[in-house]
CSV table of C-alpha atoms in Angstrom, one decimal:
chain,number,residue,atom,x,y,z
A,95,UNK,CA,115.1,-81.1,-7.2
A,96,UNK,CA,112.7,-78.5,-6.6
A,97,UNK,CA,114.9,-75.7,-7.2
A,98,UNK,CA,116.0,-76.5,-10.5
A,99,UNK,CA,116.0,-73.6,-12.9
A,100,UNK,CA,112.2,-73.1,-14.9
A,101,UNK,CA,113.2,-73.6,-18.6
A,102,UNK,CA,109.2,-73.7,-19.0
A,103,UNK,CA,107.6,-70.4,-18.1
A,104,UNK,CA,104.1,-69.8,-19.2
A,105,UNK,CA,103.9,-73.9,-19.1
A,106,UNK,CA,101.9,-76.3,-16.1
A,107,UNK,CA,103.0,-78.5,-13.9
A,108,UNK,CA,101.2,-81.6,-13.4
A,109,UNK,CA,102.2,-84.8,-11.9
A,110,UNK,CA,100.0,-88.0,-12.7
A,111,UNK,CA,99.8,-91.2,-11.0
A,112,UNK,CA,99.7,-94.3,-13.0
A,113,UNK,CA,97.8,-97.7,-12.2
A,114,UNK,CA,101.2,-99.3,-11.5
A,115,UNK,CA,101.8,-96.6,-8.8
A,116,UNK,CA,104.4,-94.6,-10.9
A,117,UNK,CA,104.3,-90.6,-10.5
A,118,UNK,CA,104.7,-88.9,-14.0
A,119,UNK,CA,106.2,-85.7,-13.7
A,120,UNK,CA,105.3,-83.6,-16.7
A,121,UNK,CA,105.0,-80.0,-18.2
A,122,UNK,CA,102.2,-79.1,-20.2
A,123,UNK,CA,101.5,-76.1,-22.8
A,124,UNK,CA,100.3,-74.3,-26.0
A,125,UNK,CA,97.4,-75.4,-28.4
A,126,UNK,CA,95.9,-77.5,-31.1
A,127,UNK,CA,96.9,-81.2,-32.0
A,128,UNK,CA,98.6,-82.9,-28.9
A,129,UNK,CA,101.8,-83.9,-29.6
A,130,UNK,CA,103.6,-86.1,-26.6
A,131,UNK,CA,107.9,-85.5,-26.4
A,132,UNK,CA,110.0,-88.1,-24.8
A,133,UNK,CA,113.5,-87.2,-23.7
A,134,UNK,CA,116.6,-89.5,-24.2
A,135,UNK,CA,119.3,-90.3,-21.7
A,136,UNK,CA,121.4,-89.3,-19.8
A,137,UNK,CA,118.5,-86.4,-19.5
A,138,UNK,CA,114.7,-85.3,-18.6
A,139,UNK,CA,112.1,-83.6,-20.3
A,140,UNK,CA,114.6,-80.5,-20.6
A,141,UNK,CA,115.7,-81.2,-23.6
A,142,UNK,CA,112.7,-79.9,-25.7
A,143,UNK,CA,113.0,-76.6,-23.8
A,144,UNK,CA,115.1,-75.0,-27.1
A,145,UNK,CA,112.1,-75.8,-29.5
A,146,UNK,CA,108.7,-76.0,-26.9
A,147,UNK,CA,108.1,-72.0,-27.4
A,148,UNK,CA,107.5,-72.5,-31.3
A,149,UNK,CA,105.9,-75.9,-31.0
A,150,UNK,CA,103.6,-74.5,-28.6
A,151,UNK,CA,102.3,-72.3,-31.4
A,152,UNK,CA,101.3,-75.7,-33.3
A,153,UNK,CA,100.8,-78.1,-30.6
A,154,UNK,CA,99.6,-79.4,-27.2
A,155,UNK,CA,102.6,-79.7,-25.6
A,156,UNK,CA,102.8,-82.9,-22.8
A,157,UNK,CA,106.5,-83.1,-21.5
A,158,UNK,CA,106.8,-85.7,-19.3
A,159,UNK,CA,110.1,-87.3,-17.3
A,160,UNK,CA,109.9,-91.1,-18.2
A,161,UNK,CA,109.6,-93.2,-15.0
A,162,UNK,CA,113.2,-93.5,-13.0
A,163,UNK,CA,114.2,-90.2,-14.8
A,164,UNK,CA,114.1,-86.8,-13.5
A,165,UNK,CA,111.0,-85.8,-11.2
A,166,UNK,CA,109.5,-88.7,-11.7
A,167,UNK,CA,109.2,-91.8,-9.5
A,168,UNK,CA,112.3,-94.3,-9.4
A,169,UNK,CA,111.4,-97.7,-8.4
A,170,UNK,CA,113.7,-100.6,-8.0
A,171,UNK,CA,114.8,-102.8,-10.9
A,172,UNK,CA,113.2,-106.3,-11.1
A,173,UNK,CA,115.1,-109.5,-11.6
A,174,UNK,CA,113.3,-109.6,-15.1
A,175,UNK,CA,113.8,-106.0,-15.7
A,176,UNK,CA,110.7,-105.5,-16.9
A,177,UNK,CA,109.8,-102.5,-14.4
A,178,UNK,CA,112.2,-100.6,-17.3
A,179,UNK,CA,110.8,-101.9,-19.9
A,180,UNK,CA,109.9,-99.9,-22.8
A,181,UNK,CA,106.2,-101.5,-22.6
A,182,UNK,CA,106.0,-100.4,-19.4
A,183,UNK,CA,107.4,-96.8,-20.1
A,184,UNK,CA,105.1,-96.7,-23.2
A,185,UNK,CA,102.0,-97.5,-20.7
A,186,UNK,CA,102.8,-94.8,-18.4
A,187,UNK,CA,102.8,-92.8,-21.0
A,188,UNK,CA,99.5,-94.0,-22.3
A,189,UNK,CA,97.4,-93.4,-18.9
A,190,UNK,CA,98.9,-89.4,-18.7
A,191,UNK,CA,97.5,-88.9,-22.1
A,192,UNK,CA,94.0,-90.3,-21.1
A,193,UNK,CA,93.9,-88.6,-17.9
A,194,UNK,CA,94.8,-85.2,-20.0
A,195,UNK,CA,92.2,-86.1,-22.4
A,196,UNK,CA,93.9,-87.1,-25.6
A,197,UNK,CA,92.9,-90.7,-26.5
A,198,UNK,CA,94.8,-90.1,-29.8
A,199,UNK,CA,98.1,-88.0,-30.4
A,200,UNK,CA,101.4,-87.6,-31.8
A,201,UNK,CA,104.6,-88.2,-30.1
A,202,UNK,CA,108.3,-87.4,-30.6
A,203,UNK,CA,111.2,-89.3,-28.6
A,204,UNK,CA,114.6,-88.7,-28.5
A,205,UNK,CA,116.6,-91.5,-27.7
A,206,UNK,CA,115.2,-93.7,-24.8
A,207,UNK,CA,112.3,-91.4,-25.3
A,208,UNK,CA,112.4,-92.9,-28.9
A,209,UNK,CA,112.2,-96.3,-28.0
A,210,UNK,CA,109.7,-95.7,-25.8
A,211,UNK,CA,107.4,-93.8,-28.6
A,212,UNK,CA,107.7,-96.8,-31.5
A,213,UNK,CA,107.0,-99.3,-28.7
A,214,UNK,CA,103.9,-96.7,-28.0
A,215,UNK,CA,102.7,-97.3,-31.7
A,216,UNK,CA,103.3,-100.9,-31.8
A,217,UNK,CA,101.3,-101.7,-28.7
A,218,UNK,CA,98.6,-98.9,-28.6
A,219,UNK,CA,98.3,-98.4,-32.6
A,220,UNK,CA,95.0,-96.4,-32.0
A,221,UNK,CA,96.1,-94.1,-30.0
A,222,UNK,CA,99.5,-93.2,-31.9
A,223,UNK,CA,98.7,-90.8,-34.8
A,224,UNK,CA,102.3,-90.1,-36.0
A,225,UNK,CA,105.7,-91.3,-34.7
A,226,UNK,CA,108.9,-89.1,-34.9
A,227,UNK,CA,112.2,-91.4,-33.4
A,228,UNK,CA,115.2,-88.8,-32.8
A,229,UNK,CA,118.5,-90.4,-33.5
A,230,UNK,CA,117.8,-94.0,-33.3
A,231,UNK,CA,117.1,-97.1,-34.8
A,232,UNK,CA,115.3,-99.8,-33.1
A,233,UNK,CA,116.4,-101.8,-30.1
A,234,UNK,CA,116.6,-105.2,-31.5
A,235,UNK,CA,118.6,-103.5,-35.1
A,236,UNK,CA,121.4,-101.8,-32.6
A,237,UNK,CA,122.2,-105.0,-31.1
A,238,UNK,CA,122.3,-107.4,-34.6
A,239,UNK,CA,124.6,-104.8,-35.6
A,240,UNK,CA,127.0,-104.5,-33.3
A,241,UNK,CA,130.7,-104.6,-34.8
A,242,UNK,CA,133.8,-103.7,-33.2
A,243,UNK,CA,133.6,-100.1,-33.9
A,244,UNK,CA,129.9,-100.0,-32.7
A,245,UNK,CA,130.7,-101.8,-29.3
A,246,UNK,CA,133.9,-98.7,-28.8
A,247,UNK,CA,131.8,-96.2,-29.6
A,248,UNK,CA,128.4,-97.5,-28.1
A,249,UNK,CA,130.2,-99.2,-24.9
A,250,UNK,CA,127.6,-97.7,-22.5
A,251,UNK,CA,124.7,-100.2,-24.2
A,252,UNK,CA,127.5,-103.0,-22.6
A,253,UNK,CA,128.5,-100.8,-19.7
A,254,UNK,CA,124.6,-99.6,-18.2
A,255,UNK,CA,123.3,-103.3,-18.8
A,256,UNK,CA,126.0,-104.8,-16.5
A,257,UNK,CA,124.5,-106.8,-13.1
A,258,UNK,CA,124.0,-104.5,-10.1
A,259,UNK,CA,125.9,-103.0,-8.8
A,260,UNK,CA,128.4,-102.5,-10.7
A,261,UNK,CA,127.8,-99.6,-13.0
A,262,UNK,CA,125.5,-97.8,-10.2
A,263,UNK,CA,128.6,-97.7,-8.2
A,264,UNK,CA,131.4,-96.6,-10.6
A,265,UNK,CA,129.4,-93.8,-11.8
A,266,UNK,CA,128.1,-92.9,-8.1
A,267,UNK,CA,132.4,-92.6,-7.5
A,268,UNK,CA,132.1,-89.5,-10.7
A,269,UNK,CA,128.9,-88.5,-11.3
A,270,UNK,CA,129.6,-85.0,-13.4
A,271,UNK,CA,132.6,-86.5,-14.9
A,272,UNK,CA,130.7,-89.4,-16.5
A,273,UNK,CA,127.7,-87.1,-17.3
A,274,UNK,CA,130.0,-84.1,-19.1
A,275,UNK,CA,132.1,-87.2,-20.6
A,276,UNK,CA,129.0,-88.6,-22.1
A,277,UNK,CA,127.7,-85.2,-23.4
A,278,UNK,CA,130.8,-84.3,-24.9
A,279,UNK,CA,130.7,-87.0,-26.6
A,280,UNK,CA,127.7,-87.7,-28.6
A,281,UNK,CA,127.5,-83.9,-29.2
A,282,UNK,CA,128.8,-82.8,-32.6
A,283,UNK,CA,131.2,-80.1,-31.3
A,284,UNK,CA,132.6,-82.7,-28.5
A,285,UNK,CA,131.7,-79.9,-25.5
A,286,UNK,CA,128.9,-79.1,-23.8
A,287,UNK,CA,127.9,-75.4,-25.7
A,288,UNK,CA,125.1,-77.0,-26.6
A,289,UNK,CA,123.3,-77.4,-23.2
A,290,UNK,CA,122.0,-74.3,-21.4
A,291,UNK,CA,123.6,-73.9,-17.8
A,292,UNK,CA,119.7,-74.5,-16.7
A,293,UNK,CA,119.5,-78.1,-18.4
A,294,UNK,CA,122.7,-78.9,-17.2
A,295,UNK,CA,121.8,-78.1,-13.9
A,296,UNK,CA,118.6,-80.5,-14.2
A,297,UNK,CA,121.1,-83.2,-15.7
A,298,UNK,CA,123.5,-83.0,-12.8
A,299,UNK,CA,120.7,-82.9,-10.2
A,300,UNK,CA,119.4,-86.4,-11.4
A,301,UNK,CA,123.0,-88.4,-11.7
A,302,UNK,CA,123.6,-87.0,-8.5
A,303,UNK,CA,120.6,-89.3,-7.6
A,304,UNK,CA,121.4,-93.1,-7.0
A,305,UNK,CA,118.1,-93.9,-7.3
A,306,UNK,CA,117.7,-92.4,-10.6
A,307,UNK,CA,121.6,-93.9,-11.7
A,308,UNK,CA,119.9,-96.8,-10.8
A,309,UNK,CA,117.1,-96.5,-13.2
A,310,UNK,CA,119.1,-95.4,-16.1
A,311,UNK,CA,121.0,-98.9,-15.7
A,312,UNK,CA,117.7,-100.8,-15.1
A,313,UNK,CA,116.5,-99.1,-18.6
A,314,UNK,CA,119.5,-100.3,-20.1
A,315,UNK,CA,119.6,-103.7,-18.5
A,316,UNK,CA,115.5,-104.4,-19.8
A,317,UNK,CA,117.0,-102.8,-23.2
A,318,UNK,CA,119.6,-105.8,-23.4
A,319,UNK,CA,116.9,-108.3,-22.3
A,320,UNK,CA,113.3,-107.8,-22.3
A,321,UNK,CA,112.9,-105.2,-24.6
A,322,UNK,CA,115.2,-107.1,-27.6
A,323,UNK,CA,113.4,-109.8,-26.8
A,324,UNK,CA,109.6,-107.6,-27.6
A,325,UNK,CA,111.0,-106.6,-30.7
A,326,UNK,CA,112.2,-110.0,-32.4
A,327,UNK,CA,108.8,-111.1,-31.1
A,328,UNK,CA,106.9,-108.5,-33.2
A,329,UNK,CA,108.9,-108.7,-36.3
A,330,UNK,CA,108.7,-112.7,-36.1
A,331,UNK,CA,104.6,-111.9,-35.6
A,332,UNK,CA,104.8,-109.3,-38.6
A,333,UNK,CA,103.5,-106.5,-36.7
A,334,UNK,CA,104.6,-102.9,-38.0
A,335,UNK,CA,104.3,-99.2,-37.2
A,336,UNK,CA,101.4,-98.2,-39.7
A,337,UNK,CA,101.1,-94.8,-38.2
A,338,UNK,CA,103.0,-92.0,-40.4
A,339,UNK,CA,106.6,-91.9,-39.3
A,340,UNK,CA,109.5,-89.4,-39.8
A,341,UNK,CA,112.9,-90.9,-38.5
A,342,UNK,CA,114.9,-88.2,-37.2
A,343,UNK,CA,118.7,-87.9,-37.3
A,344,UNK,CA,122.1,-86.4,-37.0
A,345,UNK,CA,124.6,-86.3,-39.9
A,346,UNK,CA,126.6,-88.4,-38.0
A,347,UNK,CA,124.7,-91.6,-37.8
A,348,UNK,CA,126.7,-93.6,-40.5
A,349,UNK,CA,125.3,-96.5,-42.8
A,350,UNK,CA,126.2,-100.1,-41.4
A,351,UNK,CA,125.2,-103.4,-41.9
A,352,UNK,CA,121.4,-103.3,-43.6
A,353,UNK,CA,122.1,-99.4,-44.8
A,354,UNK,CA,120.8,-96.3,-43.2
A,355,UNK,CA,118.4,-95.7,-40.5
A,356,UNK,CA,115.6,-95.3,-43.2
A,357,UNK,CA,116.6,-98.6,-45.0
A,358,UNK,CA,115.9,-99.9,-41.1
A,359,UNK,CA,113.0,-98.2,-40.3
A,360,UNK,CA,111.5,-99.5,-43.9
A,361,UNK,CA,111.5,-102.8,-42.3
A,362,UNK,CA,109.4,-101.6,-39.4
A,363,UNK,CA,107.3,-99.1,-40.8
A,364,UNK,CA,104.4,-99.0,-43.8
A,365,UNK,CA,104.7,-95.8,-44.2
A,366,UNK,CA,108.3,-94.1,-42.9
A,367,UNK,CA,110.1,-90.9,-44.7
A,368,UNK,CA,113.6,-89.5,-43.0
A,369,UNK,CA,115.5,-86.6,-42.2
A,370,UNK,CA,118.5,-85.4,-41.6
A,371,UNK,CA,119.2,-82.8,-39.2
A,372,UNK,CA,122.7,-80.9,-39.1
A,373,UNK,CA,123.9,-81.9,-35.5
A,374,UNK,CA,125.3,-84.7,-33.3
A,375,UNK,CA,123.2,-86.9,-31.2
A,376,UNK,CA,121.5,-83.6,-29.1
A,377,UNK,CA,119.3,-82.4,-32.4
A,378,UNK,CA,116.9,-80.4,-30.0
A,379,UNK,CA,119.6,-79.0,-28.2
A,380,UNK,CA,122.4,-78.9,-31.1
A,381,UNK,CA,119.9,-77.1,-33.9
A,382,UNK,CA,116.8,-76.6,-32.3
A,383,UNK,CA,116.0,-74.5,-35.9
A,384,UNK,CA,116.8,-77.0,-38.6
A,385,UNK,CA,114.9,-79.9,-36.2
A,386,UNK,CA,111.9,-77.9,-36.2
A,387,UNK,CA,111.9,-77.3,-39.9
A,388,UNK,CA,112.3,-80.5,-40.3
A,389,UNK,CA,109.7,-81.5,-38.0
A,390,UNK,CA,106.8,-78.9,-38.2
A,391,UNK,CA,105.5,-80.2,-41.7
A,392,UNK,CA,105.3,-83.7,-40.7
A,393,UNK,CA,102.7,-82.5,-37.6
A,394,UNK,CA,101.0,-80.2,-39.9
A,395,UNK,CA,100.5,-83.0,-42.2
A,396,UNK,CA,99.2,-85.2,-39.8
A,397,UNK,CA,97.7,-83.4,-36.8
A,398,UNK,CA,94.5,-84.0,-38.9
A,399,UNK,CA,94.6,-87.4,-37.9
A,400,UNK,CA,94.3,-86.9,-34.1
């Protein structure tokens, strides 16, 4: 993958070797507060490239690929799947931070990259200063609430978590089909004018990669088990999120059972706000303008605390 279009001039490349053995693959850039971004799937860190320019202004940038995605390392699933948990995601994220020299920071995830982050604040509390989830509501609330509609519409949470092989080789058989497919349709216009031909290129490049397919369903597979399983435990402990946290969302993302996402998040956070963002799914890549006007004030407001 290493002729994949730059969509970070200016920025460095670093990879970082964790204690578990996993290689982070990561861009780094700008100045002041650091503030860590997490991509979603069915991408890599690309996905901030819209919005890194003007964050950059504000911010120490750290970009990684979560493990099994993009330039990163892609081990094999366990039978537990707990080599994709989000605790272990979280701690990979963890030692990069250290090793770059922030022991406390701010982080942003889209998605995956989302679960990741608020599992980040729940386990490492002192090193999370503020918490922005993109589009998401925790792991454990997606799968109470799962209706009828929910299951249609969310049928890869189902689909991803099925036993190996299975979904590894279905989508090996149509790899840019079931990428665009899945594109199209979490992004508000249902086509792909909201990816750059460069990110798309990056996208491709990684489904085209069994190994990383593989990943994505391991991630899902330790979503369905292990990591449900982290979250019930930490509600039924009482542990919540105390850093400040903005929940970030599309327009889209419709009430259900137990309200909207920030009636969720209310019941993980102490102190939670929300916005919404006109978009689909793809806010960074939909409206990189509106998310960043939604999201610079909350880093102003707290990069004092890093």
């Amino acid at each position: 993958m290493s002729a994949l279009p730059d969509l970070y001039p200016g920025f460095a490349e670093r990879r970082i070797e964790t204690a578990a053995g996993i290689e982070i693959y990561l861009r780094t850039g700008g100045s002041g507060p650091p503030l860590l971004l997490l991509h979603g799937y069915p991408q890599t860190h690309v996905i901030w490239h819209k919005m890194a320019p003007e964050l950059a202004r504000h911010c120490t940038l750290v970009i990684p690929d979560l493990r099994g995605y993009g330039q990163s390392s892609a081990p094999m699933g366990d039978e537990a799947h707990q080599v994709y948990a989000k605790r272990a995601m979280a701690e990979d994220c963890l030692t990069l931070m250290r090793e770059l020299g922030h022991p406390r920071f701010m982080v942003a995830g889209h998605d995956r990259g989302g679960r990741v982050a608020y599992r980040l604040a729940l386990d490492h509390p002192e090193a999370v200063a503020a918490l922005v989830p993109v589009d998401i509501i925790p792991t454990a609330e997606v799968w109470r609430r799962i209706t009828a509609l929910s299951a249609i519409r969310g049928y890869h949470w189902q689909f991803l978590a099925q036993p190996f092989p299975l979904p590894e080789t279905l989508i090996g058989k149509a790899p840019d089909y079931y990428l665009e497919h899945t594109l199209k349709s979490w992004a508000g216009p249902h086509d792909l004018t909201p990816f750059t031909d460069g990110a798309m290129a990056h996208y491709r490049a990684m489904m085209h990669d069994p190994a990383r397919v593989h990943a994505f369903c391991e991630d899902y597979r330790a979503g369905a088990g292990i990591d449900r399983e982290l979250d019930e435990a930490t509600l039924a402990a009482g542990r919540r999120i105390t850093c400040p946290t903005l929940a970030l969302h599309g327009q889209y993302l419709p009430a259900g059972p137990g309200g909207g996402p920030l009636d969720i998040w209310r019941g993980w956070c102490t102190d939670v706000r929300a916005e919404t963002v006109q978009s689909g799914h793809f806010l960074a890549e939909e409206n990189p303008k509106d998310t960043l006007a939604a999201l610079l004030p909350f880093l102003a407001a707290n990069a004092g605390a890093v």
